[in-house]
């Protein structure tokens, strides 16, 4: 019983992803290096980092758009490959849904909203032909798109960005997923409607027990929405733990830099922002040391040699850095 | 600081579209003082860029300035002859747009892009122009060894610095920055903004800084103006507007940004969706989304009026 509760819904261990660069030759870049995390029922893990740090690649591996180069993924306690062998890819795709940054790109302009929601319901046999109409309206109401009947008749271009993202979420939850991988779901939306979407996701998480991976470059929304936060830098996880620990007592030099760069008028201590103008290297198979070395103010000799080991600095708060 | 550099009076800008006329800037009056940073906030589509284009007189069809005047040091920008206008656009005012970093010429080195600008608008010799280019790139934090790089060899942040160097090249009195850093990562954004602040201290230019990020503007601007559906709905000292917003829309915007250090509380943003400019209601444009809407709001357009000398608000509920 205990065990059942503690088993993560999704668990990744030691993920590595190499992408070829250039054409034909064997050169490659390492987009993810030794990435490990867990998604738990009814909880959110935020993945925070600058562009190119590997956030989307992580989500795409979980959703099987990409294949990992190395590492292990477990779904509900069994190897993902075994789960897919047993239940099929379609079933995994139903249980693990994605929501993307651009709600316009992910909706088909020639179909009505009704079509977008009814289709997955029928494909995944969540309802029969008689029930589908009511199911569509219920979902639209649930995501705040009322009046549902009127909305269902519209086409994507007739909705605002925030409304389109609500349609994308309705479509994702139509099939009663266990996990939603949300890749920057609010960054293209108007600021005034962003919180509405985050609050909707929070409701799905808390009331329906859906697990979320919330990808963002905005660490303030990570703290707002997610119980856990992992900070990524150049394909590496550098600091992770409870969102409050990571954002209130950041320990890694990169997390500290990131937080000092965020405008926040509620900040009491005036932390000094120290510019780091060093260039970000291209990470490859042979690269060694800490990925942050070129921009770090605290470098010591070992930083150039070996990636620092994982340290638990307080219960559930982890970091990779020699200086902490 | 009190000398007015730019004055906008009752400006109206329309987009003349097949299905109607969309008024993107509605009766806006504003001034920018010498050495001042004026922040302009509001969600996308509220008319910020249209206003920026109009100030530099760079607006083109279907945009039409149907009313109002824009005075730069007393001279009407909209009535300038082509030659004066050209000088105005470069020597007096320069503009940095959000995606400017992608509009650098890909086949010309960054040093050359700068010398081209300098030589086209001043009488500098080739040698002097080059020295000046080197100086400008140093000012924005680009190392000497990068001078002969091409744009594709630089990161987004570096390219945006080059664009700022170009904007500074002719020492303008006003720099309009239209979301200059929104496409960049926060650390790079902060580096660039800190540098800009230092440059401003040195050169004393004014900045019209456009962004949807109110918390950022509270830190860098002297005053903030907030627009909704083409209207200027609130204007005041930056810290005041941010910490004590009066207009319900500004209040909603402020509570659209979760704090990283403050107490954790549920925020609601603003219900509903931005207004369709072709389908404006009678009365206040914000009524459909406003928690304080009452009868008068559905009848009459609220005018900007002031409670205290430093603050203007357009709302019936004062
Ligand atoms: N399909 C791909 N082919 C080659 N390189 C890729 C591919 N997808 C991502 N990358 C590279 O992997 C790195 C991480 O990218 P991504 O996961 O998209 O970062 P993020 O989402 O954090 O911005 C980047 O350097 C990116 O260029
Ligand atoms: N070239 C154009 N043609 C038609 N409408 C436009 C054009 N440019 C902007 N608009 C409309 O004018 C309004 C204001 O746009 P804009 O000034 O770009 O706002 P902001 O910069 O605040 O996002 C929007 O409703 C937009 O759709
Ligand atoms: S390991 Fe070294 S280089 Fe990396 S963050 Fe820590 S101090 Fe900086
Ligand atoms: Mg991404
Ligand atoms: Mg704009």
XYZ file of C-alpha atoms and ligand atoms in Angstrom:
706
model
C 0.000 0.000 0.000
C 2.710 2.440 1.100
C 4.734 1.251 -1.810
C 1.939 1.877 -4.272
C 1.602 5.449 -3.023
C 5.296 6.169 -3.291
C 5.833 4.722 -6.742
C 6.308 7.654 -9.090
C 3.990 7.801 -12.076
C 6.920 8.533 -14.350
C 10.551 8.146 -13.472
C 13.601 8.964 -15.549
C 17.073 7.842 -14.526
C 20.334 8.934 -16.122
C 18.847 10.167 -19.385
C 21.306 11.075 -22.096
C 20.381 12.492 -25.478
C 22.859 13.097 -28.289
C 21.926 14.892 -31.475
C 24.068 14.679 -34.593
C 25.469 18.005 -35.748
C 26.467 18.810 -39.280
C 25.733 16.276 -41.947
C 27.129 12.839 -42.508
C 29.999 12.960 -40.027
C 29.925 11.487 -36.574
C 30.017 14.756 -34.630
C 27.266 15.122 -32.096
C 26.108 17.362 -29.297
C 24.879 16.165 -25.932
C 21.554 17.892 -25.337
C 20.837 15.986 -22.128
C 23.398 14.567 -19.745
C 22.551 12.405 -16.752
C 19.020 13.680 -16.199
C 16.961 11.997 -13.466
C 13.593 13.000 -12.052
C 10.256 11.678 -10.867
C 6.687 12.766 -11.483
C 4.266 11.939 -8.684
C 0.519 11.617 -8.701
C -1.263 14.940 -8.359
C 2.001 16.869 -8.256
C 3.884 19.113 -10.622
C 7.558 19.181 -11.414
C 8.722 22.405 -13.021
C 11.692 22.288 -15.355
C 13.302 25.715 -15.464
C 16.175 26.883 -17.618
C 17.240 29.207 -20.394
C 16.551 28.392 -24.017
C 18.584 25.479 -25.281
C 19.031 23.963 -21.828
C 17.192 20.781 -22.800
C 13.729 21.307 -21.364
C 11.739 20.399 -24.480
C 14.022 17.499 -25.277
C 13.232 16.010 -21.858
C 9.495 16.247 -22.495
C 9.823 14.899 -26.027
C 11.644 11.851 -24.766
C 8.914 11.177 -22.220
C 6.256 11.522 -24.908
C 8.263 9.259 -27.223
C 8.723 11.886 -29.938
C 12.459 11.286 -29.363
C 14.266 8.140 -28.301
C 16.806 8.541 -25.483
C 20.446 7.763 -26.267
C 20.862 6.155 -22.848
C 19.042 5.958 -19.553
C 15.955 4.341 -18.160
C 12.338 5.454 -18.085
C 9.833 3.741 -15.868
C 6.091 4.262 -16.075
C 3.970 3.250 -13.106
C 6.785 1.164 -11.747
C 7.618 -0.850 -14.864
C 10.049 -0.185 -17.685
C 8.417 2.103 -20.222
C 9.431 -0.216 -23.064
C 7.648 -3.081 -21.334
C 4.571 -0.966 -20.699
C 4.375 -0.040 -24.369
C 4.937 -3.643 -25.434
C 2.100 -4.760 -23.232
C -0.462 -1.980 -23.707
C 0.616 -0.337 -26.942
C 1.794 3.132 -27.889
C -1.710 4.472 -28.317
C -2.556 3.640 -24.733
C 0.642 5.298 -23.490
C -0.126 8.342 -25.629
C -3.565 8.499 -24.055
C -2.181 8.363 -20.545
C 0.660 10.828 -21.136
C -0.546 13.923 -22.998
C 1.348 16.958 -24.237
C 0.340 20.624 -24.267
C 2.506 22.901 -26.378
C 3.574 26.515 -26.318
C 1.737 27.598 -29.446
C -1.952 26.781 -29.089
C -2.551 27.944 -32.651
C -0.042 25.569 -34.153
C -1.519 22.614 -32.316
C -5.109 23.167 -33.471
C -6.305 22.494 -36.985
C -7.722 25.655 -38.584
C -10.256 23.807 -40.754
C -11.986 22.041 -37.873
C -14.406 23.364 -35.270
C -13.644 23.246 -31.562
C -16.274 20.511 -31.301
C -14.291 18.332 -33.682
C -11.058 18.887 -31.739
C -12.554 17.599 -28.506
C -14.862 14.896 -29.909
C -12.136 13.219 -31.927
C -9.869 12.036 -29.071
C -12.976 11.016 -27.100
C -13.984 8.689 -29.912
C -10.516 7.469 -30.861
C -9.738 6.481 -27.292
C -13.314 5.210 -26.763
C -13.922 7.428 -23.746
C -17.591 7.677 -24.629
C -20.061 6.237 -27.127
C -21.691 8.071 -30.033
C -24.688 9.165 -27.924
C -22.619 10.486 -25.075
C -20.035 12.386 -27.069
C -21.950 15.625 -27.463
C -22.570 16.064 -23.758
C -18.994 15.018 -22.989
C -17.663 17.789 -25.264
C -19.806 20.430 -23.581
C -18.834 19.226 -20.116
C -15.163 19.479 -20.991
C -15.526 22.959 -22.440
C -17.334 24.105 -19.302
C -14.665 22.514 -17.154
C -11.877 24.498 -18.802
C -13.862 27.706 -18.536
C -15.069 27.996 -22.132
C -18.694 28.791 -21.534
C -21.177 29.005 -23.059
C -19.968 25.606 -24.235
C -22.371 25.102 -27.114
C -21.482 28.429 -28.746
C -17.764 27.811 -28.257
C -17.983 24.344 -29.750
C -19.221 25.771 -33.066
C -16.274 28.123 -33.456
C -13.019 27.681 -35.369
C -9.598 28.183 -33.753
C -9.055 31.604 -35.387
C -12.224 32.893 -33.745
C -10.752 32.403 -30.283
C -8.111 34.391 -28.407
C -4.761 32.828 -27.521
C -5.851 32.048 -23.983
C -9.075 30.445 -25.171
C -7.166 28.333 -27.687
C -4.861 27.108 -24.937
C -7.960 26.160 -22.942
C -9.144 24.103 -25.940
C -5.754 22.383 -26.078
C -6.071 21.539 -22.386
C -9.661 20.313 -22.815
C -8.458 18.057 -25.604
C -5.630 16.723 -23.430
C -7.893 15.917 -20.479
C -10.669 14.485 -22.679
C -8.903 11.150 -22.643
C -8.426 11.137 -18.865
C -4.632 11.145 -18.848
C -2.424 10.382 -15.865
C 0.264 12.860 -16.893
C 0.362 16.140 -18.788
C 3.662 17.356 -20.180
C 3.143 21.099 -20.606
C 5.926 22.729 -22.645
C 5.843 26.490 -21.984
C 2.028 26.478 -22.045
C 1.668 30.153 -21.101
C 4.682 31.905 -22.569
C 2.925 32.916 -25.792
C -0.231 34.104 -24.073
C -1.231 37.587 -23.006
C 0.005 38.310 -19.505
C -3.507 38.906 -18.204
C -4.704 35.387 -19.084
C -1.604 33.426 -18.050
C -2.663 32.928 -14.457
C -6.072 31.712 -15.553
C -4.370 28.867 -17.408
C -2.033 28.077 -14.515
C -4.963 28.047 -12.096
C -6.859 25.699 -14.402
C -3.874 23.351 -14.503
C -3.590 23.556 -10.714
C -7.225 22.516 -10.402
C -6.686 19.510 -12.669
C -3.646 18.573 -10.625
C -5.298 18.947 -7.236
C -8.821 17.698 -7.997
C -8.150 15.055 -10.643
C -4.746 13.901 -9.485
C -3.093 14.555 -12.836
C 0.715 14.757 -12.682
C 2.318 17.653 -14.500
C 5.689 18.337 -15.970
C 5.648 22.112 -16.310
C 8.343 23.490 -18.577
C 9.064 27.173 -18.238
C 11.772 29.810 -18.399
C 9.880 31.824 -15.769
C 10.990 30.628 -12.356
C 8.338 32.724 -10.583
C 5.550 30.705 -12.224
C 7.420 27.500 -11.358
C 7.192 28.448 -7.694
C 3.543 29.440 -8.144
C 2.379 26.231 -9.793
C 4.742 23.365 -9.054
C 5.584 21.518 -5.844
C 9.026 20.600 -7.164
C 11.421 22.524 -9.350
C 14.473 21.363 -11.271
C 16.861 23.941 -12.695
C 18.623 22.954 -15.898
C 21.720 24.415 -17.470
C 23.159 23.243 -20.753
C 21.548 19.823 -20.633
C 22.348 19.214 -16.956
C 20.259 19.352 -13.818
C 22.162 21.666 -11.498
C 19.711 22.137 -8.620
C 16.379 20.569 -7.691
C 14.009 20.020 -4.834
C 10.921 21.623 -3.299
C 10.090 24.734 -5.304
C 10.246 26.857 -2.188
C 13.669 25.596 -1.205
C 15.059 26.124 -4.701
C 13.626 29.629 -5.090
C 14.015 30.918 -1.512
C 17.381 29.408 -0.653
C 19.061 28.798 -4.007
C 22.514 27.306 -3.615
C 23.863 26.713 -7.094
C 25.657 29.710 -8.635
C 23.472 29.453 -11.751
C 20.203 29.374 -9.794
C 21.436 32.362 -7.812
C 22.292 34.222 -10.993
C 18.918 33.389 -12.512
C 17.011 34.575 -9.459
C 19.009 37.778 -9.143
C 18.119 38.587 -12.757
C 14.367 38.303 -12.211
C 12.615 41.613 -11.656
C 10.739 41.377 -8.390
C 9.691 44.343 -6.388
C 8.881 42.159 -3.375
C 12.567 41.420 -2.999
C 13.744 42.658 0.372
C 17.470 42.131 0.237
C 19.029 43.927 -2.691
C 21.039 41.108 -4.190
C 23.699 42.261 -6.535
C 23.386 41.061 -10.089
C 26.830 40.055 -11.288
C 26.955 39.829 -15.045
C 28.452 36.686 -16.473
C 29.577 37.453 -19.958
C 31.372 34.165 -20.542
C 30.176 32.201 -23.531
C 28.099 29.055 -23.300
C 30.038 26.141 -24.774
C 28.694 23.446 -27.043
C 28.395 20.298 -24.934
C 29.570 17.063 -26.475
C 30.263 13.463 -25.482
C 33.838 14.303 -24.549
C 33.074 17.489 -22.639
C 33.983 17.304 -18.994
C 33.684 19.296 -15.820
C 30.851 21.512 -14.687
C 28.751 22.932 -17.542
C 28.575 26.326 -15.814
C 32.312 26.836 -15.547
C 32.554 29.498 -18.273
C 30.120 31.829 -16.515
C 30.697 31.003 -12.866
C 32.243 33.332 -10.282
C 33.226 30.576 -7.889
C 35.293 28.292 -10.078
C 37.978 26.139 -8.484
C 40.265 23.632 -10.168
C 38.039 20.509 -9.988
C 35.223 22.390 -11.770
C 37.186 22.062 -14.998
C 37.793 18.353 -14.551
C 34.721 16.407 -13.473
C 31.014 17.068 -13.202
C 30.362 17.562 -9.485
C 28.516 14.700 -7.787
C 24.951 15.057 -6.523
C 24.785 16.429 -2.974
C 21.698 16.526 -0.791
C 22.138 19.834 1.026
C 18.938 19.580 3.024
C 16.141 17.060 2.984
C 14.960 16.729 -0.600
C 17.089 19.651 -1.889
C 19.823 18.545 -4.287
C 22.637 20.312 -6.025
C 25.639 19.671 -8.235
C 28.434 22.098 -7.383
C 31.835 21.832 -5.700
C 31.478 25.075 -3.812
C 28.406 24.191 -1.797
C 14.464 66.587 -15.774
C 11.451 68.805 -16.212
C 12.190 69.960 -19.747
C 9.794 68.279 -22.157
C 11.434 66.505 -25.075
C 8.479 64.898 -26.778
C 4.854 65.829 -26.500
C 1.974 63.826 -27.930
C -1.415 65.506 -28.050
C -4.699 63.680 -28.683
C -3.150 61.155 -31.005
C -5.509 58.814 -32.869
C -4.190 56.077 -35.125
C -6.555 53.921 -37.178
C -6.025 50.765 -39.192
C -8.262 51.006 -42.201
C -9.317 47.430 -42.821
C -11.742 45.836 -45.299
C -14.134 44.968 -42.476
C -13.962 48.257 -40.610
C -11.732 50.795 -38.953
C -9.754 49.610 -35.961
C -8.647 52.449 -33.718
C -5.366 51.154 -32.306
C -4.390 54.399 -30.559
C -7.276 56.405 -29.185
C -6.846 60.019 -28.166
C -3.555 59.516 -26.381
C -1.700 62.440 -24.822
C 1.713 61.895 -23.261
C 4.977 63.660 -22.775
C 8.506 62.449 -22.291
C 10.959 64.609 -20.416
C 14.637 65.038 -21.032
C 16.583 62.184 -19.463
C 13.430 60.368 -18.459
C 12.598 56.682 -18.898
C 8.907 56.358 -19.617
C 7.554 52.840 -19.483
C 4.562 51.884 -21.604
C 2.733 48.744 -20.504
C -0.296 46.753 -21.603
C -1.006 43.375 -23.119
C -0.415 42.596 -26.770
C -2.650 44.404 -29.221
C -3.253 47.418 -26.979
C -1.454 49.777 -29.373
C 2.051 50.121 -27.920
C 3.928 49.409 -31.151
C 1.511 51.494 -33.192
C 2.290 54.423 -30.913
C 6.032 53.766 -31.246
C 5.815 53.685 -35.033
C 3.851 56.911 -35.055
C 6.378 58.747 -32.887
C 9.145 57.891 -35.299
C 6.766 58.637 -38.171
C 7.459 55.169 -39.520
C 3.826 54.078 -39.644
C 2.577 52.937 -43.012
C -0.733 51.913 -44.583
C -3.154 50.616 -43.461
C -2.198 52.734 -40.420
C -3.493 56.267 -40.595
C -2.961 59.061 -38.114
C -6.394 60.606 -38.122
C -5.966 63.161 -35.374
C -3.443 64.732 -33.067
C 0.091 66.002 -33.100
C 3.517 64.787 -32.071
C 5.898 67.547 -31.068
C 9.604 66.905 -30.749
C 11.245 69.879 -29.066
C 8.263 71.848 -30.242
C 8.459 70.736 -33.894
C 5.546 68.754 -35.355
C 6.951 65.416 -36.459
C 3.929 64.687 -38.649
C 4.539 67.826 -40.700
C 8.264 67.430 -41.206
C 9.651 67.562 -44.734
C 11.487 64.438 -45.915
C 14.953 65.825 -45.238
C 14.169 66.987 -41.700
C 12.350 63.747 -41.094
C 15.361 61.677 -42.091
C 17.566 63.632 -39.705
C 14.913 63.349 -37.006
C 14.696 59.590 -37.354
C 18.390 59.074 -36.903
C 19.871 62.003 -35.050
C 17.024 62.735 -32.661
C 15.158 59.472 -32.224
C 16.157 55.874 -32.751
C 14.152 52.719 -32.397
C 15.028 49.224 -31.205
C 12.399 46.618 -31.964
C 11.904 43.229 -30.359
C 13.079 41.238 -33.323
C 15.664 43.795 -34.446
C 18.399 41.305 -33.727
C 17.062 39.248 -36.615
C 17.047 42.168 -39.021
C 20.797 42.761 -39.079
C 22.231 42.265 -42.541
C 23.548 38.689 -42.511
C 26.358 39.220 -45.031
C 27.951 42.305 -43.466
C 30.225 42.213 -40.427
C 28.916 43.956 -37.348
C 31.637 46.636 -37.393
C 30.703 47.469 -40.961
C 26.989 47.721 -40.165
C 27.921 50.420 -37.676
C 30.343 52.313 -39.915
C 27.702 52.304 -42.656
C 25.220 54.031 -40.365
C 27.766 56.531 -39.106
C 28.979 57.439 -42.593
C 25.491 57.733 -44.018
C 24.414 60.285 -41.430
C 27.555 62.187 -40.471
C 30.567 63.591 -42.280
C 32.942 61.209 -40.496
C 35.839 59.799 -42.516
C 36.119 56.042 -42.991
C 38.847 55.909 -40.363
C 36.894 57.946 -37.802
C 33.741 55.965 -38.434
C 35.611 52.760 -37.755
C 37.079 54.070 -34.522
C 33.639 55.175 -33.457
C 32.187 51.749 -34.331
C 34.798 50.042 -32.187
C 34.045 52.413 -29.354
C 30.284 51.814 -29.615
C 30.629 48.052 -29.609
C 32.857 48.274 -26.567
C 30.251 50.440 -24.874
C 27.616 47.726 -25.266
C 30.024 45.054 -24.084
C 31.136 43.373 -27.286
C 34.781 42.366 -27.288
C 37.164 43.740 -29.894
C 37.850 40.321 -31.370
C 34.168 40.105 -32.357
C 34.281 43.180 -34.610
C 34.517 41.257 -37.822
C 31.981 38.608 -36.893
C 28.843 38.180 -38.920
C 25.445 38.207 -37.202
C 24.950 34.443 -37.492
C 28.131 33.910 -35.481
C 26.676 35.755 -32.505
C 24.134 34.743 -29.891
C 20.752 36.477 -29.770
C 21.876 38.564 -26.818
C 24.994 39.767 -28.625
C 23.037 40.632 -31.743
C 20.611 42.669 -29.699
C 23.588 44.530 -28.200
C 24.761 45.332 -31.717
C 21.329 46.753 -32.476
C 21.537 48.928 -29.382
C 24.998 50.110 -30.457
C 23.509 51.119 -33.816
C 20.699 52.938 -32.019
C 23.276 54.844 -29.976
C 25.529 55.616 -32.937
C 24.275 59.114 -33.614
C 23.696 60.018 -29.983
C 19.941 60.491 -30.230
C 18.003 62.339 -27.566
C 15.291 59.680 -27.456
C 15.565 55.914 -27.854
C 12.343 53.997 -28.321
C 12.711 50.411 -27.191
C 9.813 48.216 -28.206
C 10.105 45.013 -26.149
C 13.860 45.044 -26.750
C 14.621 42.044 -24.589
C 11.473 39.917 -24.410
C 12.908 37.348 -26.803
C 15.995 36.888 -24.624
C 16.680 34.831 -21.527
C 16.306 36.737 -18.256
C 19.995 36.723 -17.390
C 20.891 38.201 -20.770
C 17.988 40.619 -20.505
C 19.239 41.843 -17.145
C 22.810 42.234 -18.444
C 21.602 44.357 -21.328
C 19.280 46.477 -19.200
C 21.981 47.174 -16.624
C 24.279 48.282 -19.402
C 21.594 50.448 -20.914
C 21.088 52.097 -17.551
C 24.788 52.928 -17.322
C 24.751 54.314 -20.848
C 21.840 56.494 -19.965
C 23.717 57.887 -16.997
C 26.605 58.752 -19.307
C 24.736 60.098 -22.307
C 21.563 61.440 -20.730
C 19.129 60.330 -23.425
C 15.442 59.654 -22.769
C 13.920 56.211 -23.239
C 10.432 55.145 -24.176
C 10.490 51.579 -22.910
C 7.695 49.326 -24.106
C 7.016 46.028 -22.393
C 4.193 43.950 -20.996
C 6.290 43.198 -17.923
C 5.163 45.650 -15.266
C 7.503 44.359 -12.568
C 10.465 44.929 -14.860
C 9.294 48.445 -15.619
C 8.754 49.239 -11.966
C 12.484 48.702 -11.621
C 13.768 50.621 -14.621
C 11.270 53.375 -15.459
C 10.647 56.787 -13.910
C 6.998 56.843 -14.927
C 4.692 54.181 -16.324
C 1.786 54.596 -18.684
C -0.687 51.728 -19.082
C -2.716 51.195 -22.254
C -5.849 49.157 -22.817
C -7.475 48.757 -26.244
C -5.755 51.875 -27.588
C -6.511 54.086 -24.604
C -4.055 55.408 -22.080
C -5.841 54.382 -18.891
C -3.321 55.175 -16.182
C -0.147 57.243 -15.933
C 2.014 57.957 -12.915
C 5.326 57.479 -11.123
C 6.598 53.955 -11.796
C 6.767 52.705 -8.223
C 3.398 54.290 -7.415
C 1.630 52.715 -10.373
C 3.110 49.331 -9.608
C 2.617 49.303 -5.846
C -0.619 51.265 -5.704
C -2.412 50.758 -8.993
C -5.745 52.565 -9.223
C -7.342 51.492 -12.511
C -8.924 48.013 -12.273
C -7.013 46.964 -15.383
C -3.670 48.023 -13.901
C -4.613 46.227 -10.690
C -5.298 43.095 -12.708
C -2.028 43.400 -14.601
C -0.022 43.815 -11.412
C -1.617 40.704 -9.969
C -0.808 38.746 -13.109
C 2.805 38.296 -12.016
C 3.470 35.795 -9.249
C 6.187 37.045 -6.947
C 9.318 35.048 -6.463
C 10.041 36.369 -2.975
C 6.756 37.644 -1.605
C 4.099 35.512 0.078
C 2.609 32.723 -1.985
C -0.998 33.550 -2.764
C -3.501 32.615 -5.427
C -3.628 35.244 -8.147
C -6.302 35.575 -10.745
C -4.947 37.736 -13.542
C -7.811 39.286 -15.477
C -10.912 37.302 -16.481
C -12.066 37.256 -20.090
C -10.127 38.080 -23.246
C -8.644 41.229 -24.766
C -11.086 43.447 -26.642
C -11.752 43.141 -30.359
C -11.112 46.661 -31.685
C -13.744 46.247 -34.390
C -16.386 45.512 -31.806
C -16.038 48.192 -29.148
C -18.823 48.608 -26.599
C -20.518 51.833 -25.615
C -18.862 53.288 -22.528
C -15.665 52.001 -21.014
C -13.636 49.578 -23.148
C -12.709 47.536 -20.093
C -16.287 46.968 -18.851
C -16.622 43.310 -19.901
C -13.598 42.297 -17.817
C -13.959 44.742 -14.973
C -14.883 43.585 -11.450
C -16.098 47.110 -10.540
C -18.254 47.802 -13.602
C -21.471 49.697 -12.915
C -24.198 51.451 -14.848
C -22.274 54.585 -15.822
C -19.408 52.473 -17.215
C -21.782 51.081 -19.852
C -22.902 54.543 -20.892
C -19.984 56.933 -20.865
C -16.362 56.727 -21.866
C -14.234 57.535 -18.800
C -11.791 60.388 -19.367
C -8.288 60.565 -17.977
C -8.456 62.722 -14.911
C -6.219 63.343 -11.987
C -6.708 62.795 -8.335
C -3.229 63.907 -7.411
C -0.958 65.933 -9.690
C 1.285 62.978 -10.430
C -1.385 60.502 -11.406
C -3.901 60.251 -14.223
C -6.554 57.535 -14.315
C -9.437 56.888 -16.720
C -12.101 55.177 -14.621
C -15.554 56.178 -13.362
C -14.936 54.450 -10.067
C -12.462 56.868 -8.483
N 15.761 17.625 -33.269
C 16.933 18.163 -32.893
N 18.055 18.014 -33.625
C 19.227 18.531 -33.247
N 19.403 19.267 -32.135
C 18.328 19.483 -31.355
C 17.047 18.951 -31.688
N 16.159 19.338 -30.731
C 16.869 20.063 -29.840
N 18.167 20.155 -30.222
C 19.239 20.839 -29.470
O 19.234 20.370 -28.155
C 19.452 21.422 -27.231
C 18.309 21.496 -26.243
O 17.144 21.941 -26.941
P 15.708 22.044 -26.261
O 15.444 20.812 -25.512
O 14.768 22.435 -27.312
O 15.942 23.245 -25.237
P 14.867 24.136 -24.477
O 13.519 23.531 -24.649
O 15.364 24.151 -23.067
O 14.983 25.497 -25.096
C 19.625 22.682 -28.056
O 20.995 22.933 -28.235
C 18.975 22.327 -29.356
O 19.556 23.043 -30.416
N -0.590 46.280 -40.021
C -1.710 46.160 -39.338
N -2.890 45.976 -39.956
C -4.040 45.866 -39.266
N -4.142 45.924 -37.933
C -3.011 46.094 -37.239
C -1.739 46.216 -37.892
N -0.797 46.380 -36.944
C -1.438 46.355 -35.758
N -2.772 46.193 -35.926
C -3.798 46.130 -34.885
O -3.677 47.274 -34.073
C -3.806 46.935 -32.706
C -2.603 47.408 -31.937
O -1.472 46.665 -32.352
P -0.015 46.962 -31.805
O 0.251 48.409 -31.847
O 0.927 46.075 -32.530
O -0.153 46.504 -30.283
P 0.977 46.091 -29.220
O 2.300 46.586 -29.710
O 0.525 46.744 -27.965
O 0.927 44.617 -29.119
C -4.023 45.437 -32.650
O -5.368 45.184 -32.497
C -3.532 44.940 -33.973
O -4.258 43.824 -34.378
S 30.907 23.348 -9.778
Fe 32.332 25.018 -9.954
S 31.864 25.956 -11.924
Fe 30.177 24.652 -11.397
S 28.804 26.016 -10.413
Fe 29.959 25.100 -8.772
S 31.657 26.486 -8.467
Fe 30.719 27.076 -10.390
Mg 11.783 24.455 -25.520
Mg 4.058 45.405 -30.029
